[in-house]
Amino acid sequence: MTNYVIETSDLIKDHTSPFLRKKFRALDRVTIRVPEGQTYGLLGLNGAGKTTFLKLLLGLLKVTDGQVSVFGHEPGSPKALARIGFLPESPYFYSHLTAQEFLDLVGKLFGMNGKTRKAKSLELLAMVSMAEHAKRPLRKYSKGMLQRLGLAQSLMNDPDILFWDEPTSGLDPIGRRDVRQIILKLKSQGKTIFFNSHLLPDVNEVCDHVGILHRGRLIGEKAITDSAGTGRYQDLEKYFLETIAQADQSRSANS
Ligand SMILES: Nc1ncnc2c1ncn2[C@@H]1O[C@H](COP(=O)(O)OP(=O)(O)O)[C@@H](O)[C@H]1O
Ligand SMILES: [Mg+2]
């Protein structure tokens, strides 16, 4: 029997706009299942509902209707959170702290002891190629460096699953390549990785499975099995654009 670590069923989320006092359906009956060890890329244009979906998995937003579970637990419950690493879309950092101090603080929040915190911080800083910058205050970091630190903080509690919101956006080509390499390394350790993106080449290189979210609906899902890398990008781009065009066509035909 397949062990699903993320399971949603007909998940619905309505946002209420404070200005218009109108309900807006950001997610409409989304059913996604992610087995253990899979790297799943949720694709979609800006505003498709990707961040909303992640927030529901984390328990940061309340579900309007439908079901969602992470490791069989309710999102946001201590049992679920203990196994999750999270990289938000715009991570916020305390600019006066150094990278090492920041990771130490994250470790404290997870209740880790001093020795473990130090060992884990150094291990992760090396992993994200930031060891030499460990003692610089964060205000002196570039966007790419902050993003790498964001990835490192999401790994402090040695999570089994990673929820990353746009991990490669805003990075230069070297930063993007580094993030892809980190993902491949975590994959080889058996972690389940779920991330949002609209950067198709990145998704193409590292994901096992993709889903396309469009106007709050999951309009397509596809396995990416060929890991040789030949021609995968073209195929994914074609698939992405065609699936969206089809969905828009049937939407206008029905309205
Ligand atoms: N807190 C909120 N209140 C009202 N509307 C929101 C809120 N968060 C997101 N939305 C709307 O929901 C839709 C999906 O947003 P989001 O999940 O951020 O998409 P994505 O991450 O794919 O760009 C957008 O139209 C956005 O404006
Ligand atoms: Mg988003």
Tab-separated table of C-alpha atoms and ligand atoms in Angstrom:
chain	number	residue	atom	x	y	z
A	1	MET	CA	0.000	0.000	0.000
A	2	THR	CA	1.336	3.422	-0.887
A	3	ASN	CA	2.134	5.641	2.020
A	4	TYR	CA	0.908	9.149	1.258
A	5	VAL	CA	2.455	11.904	3.320
A	6	ILE	CA	0.302	14.650	1.857
A	7	GLU	CA	-3.329	13.973	1.136
A	8	THR	CA	-5.949	16.483	0.169
A	9	SER	CA	-9.410	15.713	-1.011
A	10	ASP	CA	-11.709	18.250	-2.656
A	11	LEU	CA	-9.955	20.992	-0.771
A	12	ILE	CA	-11.654	24.380	-0.976
A	13	LYS	CA	-10.407	27.737	0.263
A	14	ASP	CA	-12.341	30.956	0.037
A	15	HIS	CA	-10.523	34.182	0.794
A	16	THR	CA	-12.615	37.053	1.988
A	17	SER	CA	-11.396	40.329	0.640
A	18	PRO	CA	-11.588	43.021	3.348
A	19	PHE	CA	-12.150	45.729	0.737
A	20	LEU	CA	-14.801	44.195	-1.422
A	21	ARG	CA	-16.353	42.084	1.361
A	22	LYS	CA	-16.636	39.474	-1.314
A	23	LYS	CA	-15.628	35.853	-1.198
A	24	PHE	CA	-13.002	34.720	-3.613
A	25	ARG	CA	-12.465	31.013	-4.248
A	26	ALA	CA	-8.672	30.645	-4.267
A	27	LEU	CA	-8.799	26.830	-4.297
A	28	ASP	CA	-11.566	24.797	-5.821
A	29	ARG	CA	-11.815	21.068	-4.998
A	30	VAL	CA	-8.119	20.319	-5.129
A	31	THR	CA	-7.196	16.656	-4.653
A	32	ILE	CA	-3.481	15.922	-4.432
A	33	ARG	CA	-1.652	12.922	-2.979
A	34	VAL	CA	2.074	12.818	-2.524
A	35	PRO	CA	3.747	9.505	-1.620
A	36	GLU	CA	6.718	9.353	0.730
A	37	GLY	CA	10.040	10.251	-0.898
A	38	GLN	CA	8.516	12.010	-3.900
A	39	THR	CA	9.579	15.423	-5.145
A	40	TYR	CA	6.401	17.157	-6.237
A	41	GLY	CA	6.359	20.464	-8.086
A	42	LEU	CA	3.177	22.505	-7.996
A	43	LEU	CA	3.204	24.742	-11.042
A	44	GLY	CA	1.020	27.683	-11.810
A	45	LEU	CA	0.932	31.270	-12.956
A	46	ASN	CA	0.985	34.098	-10.415
A	47	GLY	CA	-2.234	34.097	-8.446
A	48	ALA	CA	-3.059	30.463	-9.269
A	49	GLY	CA	-3.402	29.548	-5.581
A	50	LYS	CA	-0.042	27.851	-4.921
A	51	THR	CA	0.849	29.746	-1.754
A	52	THR	CA	-2.684	29.358	-0.444
A	53	PHE	CA	-2.355	25.585	-0.899
A	54	LEU	CA	0.935	25.482	1.038
A	55	LYS	CA	-0.544	27.562	3.843
A	56	LEU	CA	-3.382	25.068	4.204
A	57	LEU	CA	-0.861	22.215	4.430
A	58	LEU	CA	0.931	24.097	7.195
A	59	GLY	CA	-2.219	24.973	9.069
A	60	LEU	CA	-1.562	28.702	8.587
A	61	LEU	CA	-4.959	29.144	6.947
A	62	LYS	CA	-8.267	27.590	7.812
A	63	VAL	CA	-9.812	25.147	5.391
A	64	THR	CA	-13.167	26.225	3.953
A	65	ASP	CA	-14.202	22.711	2.930
A	66	GLY	CA	-12.706	19.347	2.039
A	67	GLN	CA	-9.948	17.326	3.687
A	68	VAL	CA	-6.235	17.781	4.203
A	69	SER	CA	-3.694	15.770	6.167
A	70	VAL	CA	0.084	15.633	6.516
A	71	PHE	CA	1.488	12.296	7.710
A	72	GLY	CA	-2.091	11.495	8.605
A	73	HIS	CA	-2.175	14.423	11.040
A	74	GLU	CA	-4.163	17.587	10.997
A	75	PRO	CA	-2.132	20.483	9.491
A	76	GLY	CA	-0.641	22.744	12.139
A	77	SER	CA	-0.802	20.069	14.826
A	78	PRO	CA	2.436	19.606	16.808
A	79	LYS	CA	2.862	16.090	15.391
A	80	ALA	CA	2.676	17.366	11.823
A	81	LEU	CA	4.830	20.468	12.422
A	82	ALA	CA	7.632	18.448	14.037
A	83	ARG	CA	8.221	16.672	10.740
A	84	ILE	CA	7.919	19.687	8.440
A	85	GLY	CA	10.512	22.153	7.169
A	86	PHE	CA	9.105	25.349	5.678
A	87	LEU	CA	10.533	28.008	3.405
A	88	PRO	CA	8.077	30.879	2.990
A	89	GLU	CA	7.785	32.928	-0.181
A	90	SER	CA	9.378	36.003	1.390
A	91	PRO	CA	11.397	34.789	4.348
A	92	TYR	CA	11.916	37.380	7.035
A	93	PHE	CA	15.292	37.620	8.717
A	94	TYR	CA	16.623	39.563	11.675
A	95	SER	CA	19.228	41.699	9.963
A	96	HIS	CA	21.531	42.154	12.952
A	97	LEU	CA	22.034	38.412	13.478
A	98	THR	CA	24.714	36.380	11.743
A	99	ALA	CA	23.753	33.271	9.785
A	100	GLN	CA	24.991	31.049	12.576
A	101	GLU	CA	23.097	33.007	15.236
A	102	PHE	CA	19.958	32.873	13.145
A	103	LEU	CA	20.127	29.089	12.756
A	104	ASP	CA	20.865	28.784	16.466
A	105	LEU	CA	17.685	30.735	17.194
A	106	VAL	CA	15.672	28.471	14.893
A	107	GLY	CA	17.138	25.442	16.695
A	108	LYS	CA	16.105	26.905	20.050
A	109	LEU	CA	12.547	27.270	18.796
A	110	PHE	CA	12.605	23.559	18.024
A	111	GLY	CA	13.879	22.830	21.534
A	112	MET	CA	17.271	21.520	20.393
A	113	ASN	CA	20.167	21.561	22.863
A	114	GLY	CA	23.230	23.793	22.386
A	115	LYS	CA	25.566	21.097	21.125
A	116	THR	CA	23.106	19.734	18.584
A	117	ARG	CA	22.223	23.264	17.428
A	118	LYS	CA	25.840	24.127	16.776
A	119	ALA	CA	26.608	20.887	14.940
A	120	LYS	CA	23.454	21.137	12.826
A	121	SER	CA	24.012	24.830	11.998
A	122	LEU	CA	27.547	24.182	10.779
A	123	GLU	CA	26.480	21.129	8.799
A	124	LEU	CA	23.686	23.041	7.072
A	125	LEU	CA	25.756	26.153	6.387
A	126	ALA	CA	28.292	23.935	4.651
A	127	MET	CA	25.558	22.175	2.733
A	128	VAL	CA	24.211	25.448	1.315
A	129	SER	CA	27.746	26.725	0.594
A	130	MET	CA	27.573	29.436	3.241
A	131	ALA	CA	30.213	28.274	5.729
A	132	GLU	CA	32.569	31.140	4.964
A	133	HIS	CA	29.820	33.720	5.546
A	134	ALA	CA	28.550	32.201	8.785
A	135	LYS	CA	29.691	35.094	10.941
A	136	ARG	CA	28.469	38.020	8.826
A	137	PRO	CA	25.317	39.920	9.761
A	138	LEU	CA	22.408	39.112	7.492
A	139	ARG	CA	21.931	42.709	6.351
A	140	LYS	CA	25.118	42.256	4.310
A	141	TYR	CA	23.777	39.240	2.442
A	142	SER	CA	22.642	39.135	-1.151
A	143	LYS	CA	19.202	37.779	-2.029
A	144	GLY	CA	20.767	34.493	-3.115
A	145	MET	CA	22.587	34.147	0.197
A	146	LEU	CA	19.405	34.839	2.160
A	147	GLN	CA	17.546	32.258	0.108
A	148	ARG	CA	20.227	29.674	0.864
A	149	LEU	CA	19.956	30.521	4.528
A	150	GLY	CA	16.197	30.144	4.222
A	151	LEU	CA	16.706	26.639	2.874
A	152	ALA	CA	19.117	25.877	5.725
A	153	GLN	CA	16.658	27.063	8.389
A	154	SER	CA	13.962	24.838	6.903
A	155	LEU	CA	16.235	21.852	7.559
A	156	MET	CA	17.212	22.603	11.176
A	157	ASN	CA	14.719	20.171	12.699
A	158	ASP	CA	15.781	17.388	10.313
A	159	PRO	CA	12.296	17.271	8.795
A	160	ASP	CA	10.911	14.390	6.756
A	161	ILE	CA	9.052	16.688	4.417
A	162	LEU	CA	9.909	20.078	2.981
A	163	PHE	CA	7.401	22.695	1.983
A	164	TRP	CA	9.142	25.322	-0.075
A	165	ASP	CA	7.419	28.289	-1.661
A	166	GLU	CA	9.257	29.379	-4.824
A	167	PRO	CA	12.707	28.236	-3.669
A	168	THR	CA	14.504	29.395	-6.821
A	169	SER	CA	12.682	32.606	-7.668
A	170	GLY	CA	14.786	35.751	-7.618
A	171	LEU	CA	18.057	33.832	-7.709
A	172	ASP	CA	20.811	34.170	-10.282
A	173	PRO	CA	21.730	31.117	-12.404
A	174	ILE	CA	24.346	29.933	-9.930
A	175	GLY	CA	21.947	30.294	-7.006
A	176	ARG	CA	19.293	28.367	-8.923
A	177	ARG	CA	21.718	25.606	-9.779
A	178	ASP	CA	22.796	25.394	-6.122
A	179	VAL	CA	19.194	25.073	-4.972
A	180	ARG	CA	18.565	22.340	-7.543
A	181	GLN	CA	21.622	20.488	-6.279
A	182	ILE	CA	20.422	20.806	-2.692
A	183	ILE	CA	17.057	19.391	-3.707
A	184	LEU	CA	18.710	16.421	-5.431
A	185	LYS	CA	20.809	15.769	-2.328
A	186	LEU	CA	17.770	15.840	-0.031
A	187	LYS	CA	15.964	13.589	-2.454
A	188	SER	CA	18.754	11.046	-2.211
A	189	GLN	CA	18.290	11.119	1.568
A	190	GLY	CA	14.691	10.013	1.075
A	191	LYS	CA	13.009	13.304	2.018
A	192	THR	CA	9.656	14.207	0.559
A	193	ILE	CA	9.807	17.599	-1.110
A	194	PHE	CA	6.834	19.693	-2.101
A	195	PHE	CA	7.465	23.013	-3.732
A	196	ASN	CA	5.732	25.750	-5.658
A	197	SER	CA	7.262	27.242	-8.729
A	198	HIS	CA	6.704	28.749	-12.102
A	199	LEU	CA	10.293	28.202	-13.168
A	200	LEU	CA	9.848	25.210	-15.433
A	201	PRO	CA	13.510	24.294	-16.056
A	202	ASP	CA	14.117	23.985	-12.314
A	203	VAL	CA	11.026	21.895	-11.816
A	204	ASN	CA	11.899	19.765	-14.792
A	205	GLU	CA	15.304	18.896	-13.489
A	206	VAL	CA	14.408	17.819	-9.981
A	207	CYS	CA	10.769	16.749	-9.772
A	208	ASP	CA	9.288	13.271	-9.984
A	209	HIS	CA	5.772	14.562	-10.388
A	210	VAL	CA	4.140	17.856	-11.274
A	211	GLY	CA	0.701	19.310	-10.856
A	212	ILE	CA	-0.672	22.387	-12.570
A	213	LEU	CA	-2.820	24.721	-10.573
A	214	HIS	CA	-4.784	27.259	-12.581
A	215	ARG	CA	-7.384	29.662	-11.206
A	216	GLY	CA	-7.552	27.553	-8.064
A	217	ARG	CA	-8.094	24.248	-9.838
A	218	LEU	CA	-5.755	21.335	-10.372
A	219	ILE	CA	-6.022	21.060	-14.142
A	220	GLY	CA	-3.299	18.496	-14.759
A	221	GLU	CA	-0.848	16.118	-13.148
A	222	LYS	CA	2.045	14.306	-14.730
A	223	ALA	CA	4.875	11.994	-13.753
A	224	ILE	CA	8.340	13.025	-14.869
A	225	THR	CA	10.285	9.837	-14.948
A	226	ASP	CA	13.094	10.337	-17.421
A	227	SER	CA	15.965	11.567	-15.296
A	228	ALA	CA	18.455	11.715	-18.177
A	229	GLY	CA	17.471	15.323	-18.665
A	230	THR	CA	17.129	15.128	-22.434
A	231	GLY	CA	14.330	17.252	-23.754
A	232	ARG	CA	12.433	17.279	-20.521
A	233	TYR	CA	12.196	21.044	-20.394
A	234	GLN	CA	10.594	21.396	-23.804
A	235	ASP	CA	8.072	18.722	-22.949
A	236	LEU	CA	7.148	20.294	-19.643
A	237	GLU	CA	6.798	23.754	-21.129
A	238	LYS	CA	4.567	22.409	-23.892
A	239	TYR	CA	2.512	20.427	-21.413
A	240	PHE	CA	2.158	23.417	-19.091
A	241	LEU	CA	1.109	25.902	-21.780
A	242	GLU	CA	-1.227	23.490	-23.555
A	243	THR	CA	-2.929	22.387	-20.367
A	244	ILE	CA	-3.585	25.995	-19.377
A	245	ALA	CA	-4.812	26.929	-22.856
A	246	GLN	CA	-7.216	23.966	-22.843
A	247	ALA	CA	-8.576	24.864	-19.420
A	248	ASP	CA	-9.151	28.476	-20.483
A	249	GLN	CA	-10.829	27.342	-23.672
A	250	SER	CA	-13.297	25.044	-21.951
A	251	ARG	CA	-13.926	27.746	-19.354
A	252	SER	CA	-14.888	30.336	-21.970
A	253	ALA	CA	-16.958	27.741	-23.854
A	254	ASN	CA	-18.920	27.079	-20.663
A	255	SER	CA	-19.537	30.691	-19.745
B	1	LIG	N1	-5.224	36.583	2.467
B	1	LIG	C1	-5.847	36.757	1.302
B	1	LIG	N2	-6.997	37.465	1.216
B	1	LIG	C2	-7.637	37.631	0.036
B	1	LIG	N3	-7.219	37.100	-1.129
B	1	LIG	C3	-6.057	36.400	-1.119
B	1	LIG	C4	-5.322	36.191	0.098
B	1	LIG	N4	-4.219	35.443	-0.212
B	1	LIG	C5	-4.295	35.202	-1.532
B	1	LIG	N5	-5.373	35.765	-2.083
B	1	LIG	C6	-5.793	35.674	-3.497
B	1	LIG	O1	-5.902	34.303	-3.818
B	1	LIG	C7	-5.361	34.041	-5.115
B	1	LIG	C8	-4.256	33.015	-5.014
B	1	LIG	O2	-3.147	33.608	-4.368
B	1	LIG	P1	-1.820	32.795	-4.033
B	1	LIG	O3	-2.193	31.565	-3.319
B	1	LIG	O4	-0.883	33.723	-3.370
B	1	LIG	O5	-1.308	32.423	-5.514
B	1	LIG	P2	0.142	32.031	-6.044
B	1	LIG	O6	0.989	31.653	-4.868
B	1	LIG	O7	-0.094	30.902	-7.001
B	1	LIG	O8	0.696	33.229	-6.773
B	1	LIG	C9	-4.907	35.385	-5.668
B	1	LIG	O9	-5.920	35.888	-6.490
B	1	LIG	C10	-4.727	36.234	-4.435
B	1	LIG	O10	-4.943	37.582	-4.732
B	2	MG	MG	2.774	32.327	-4.228
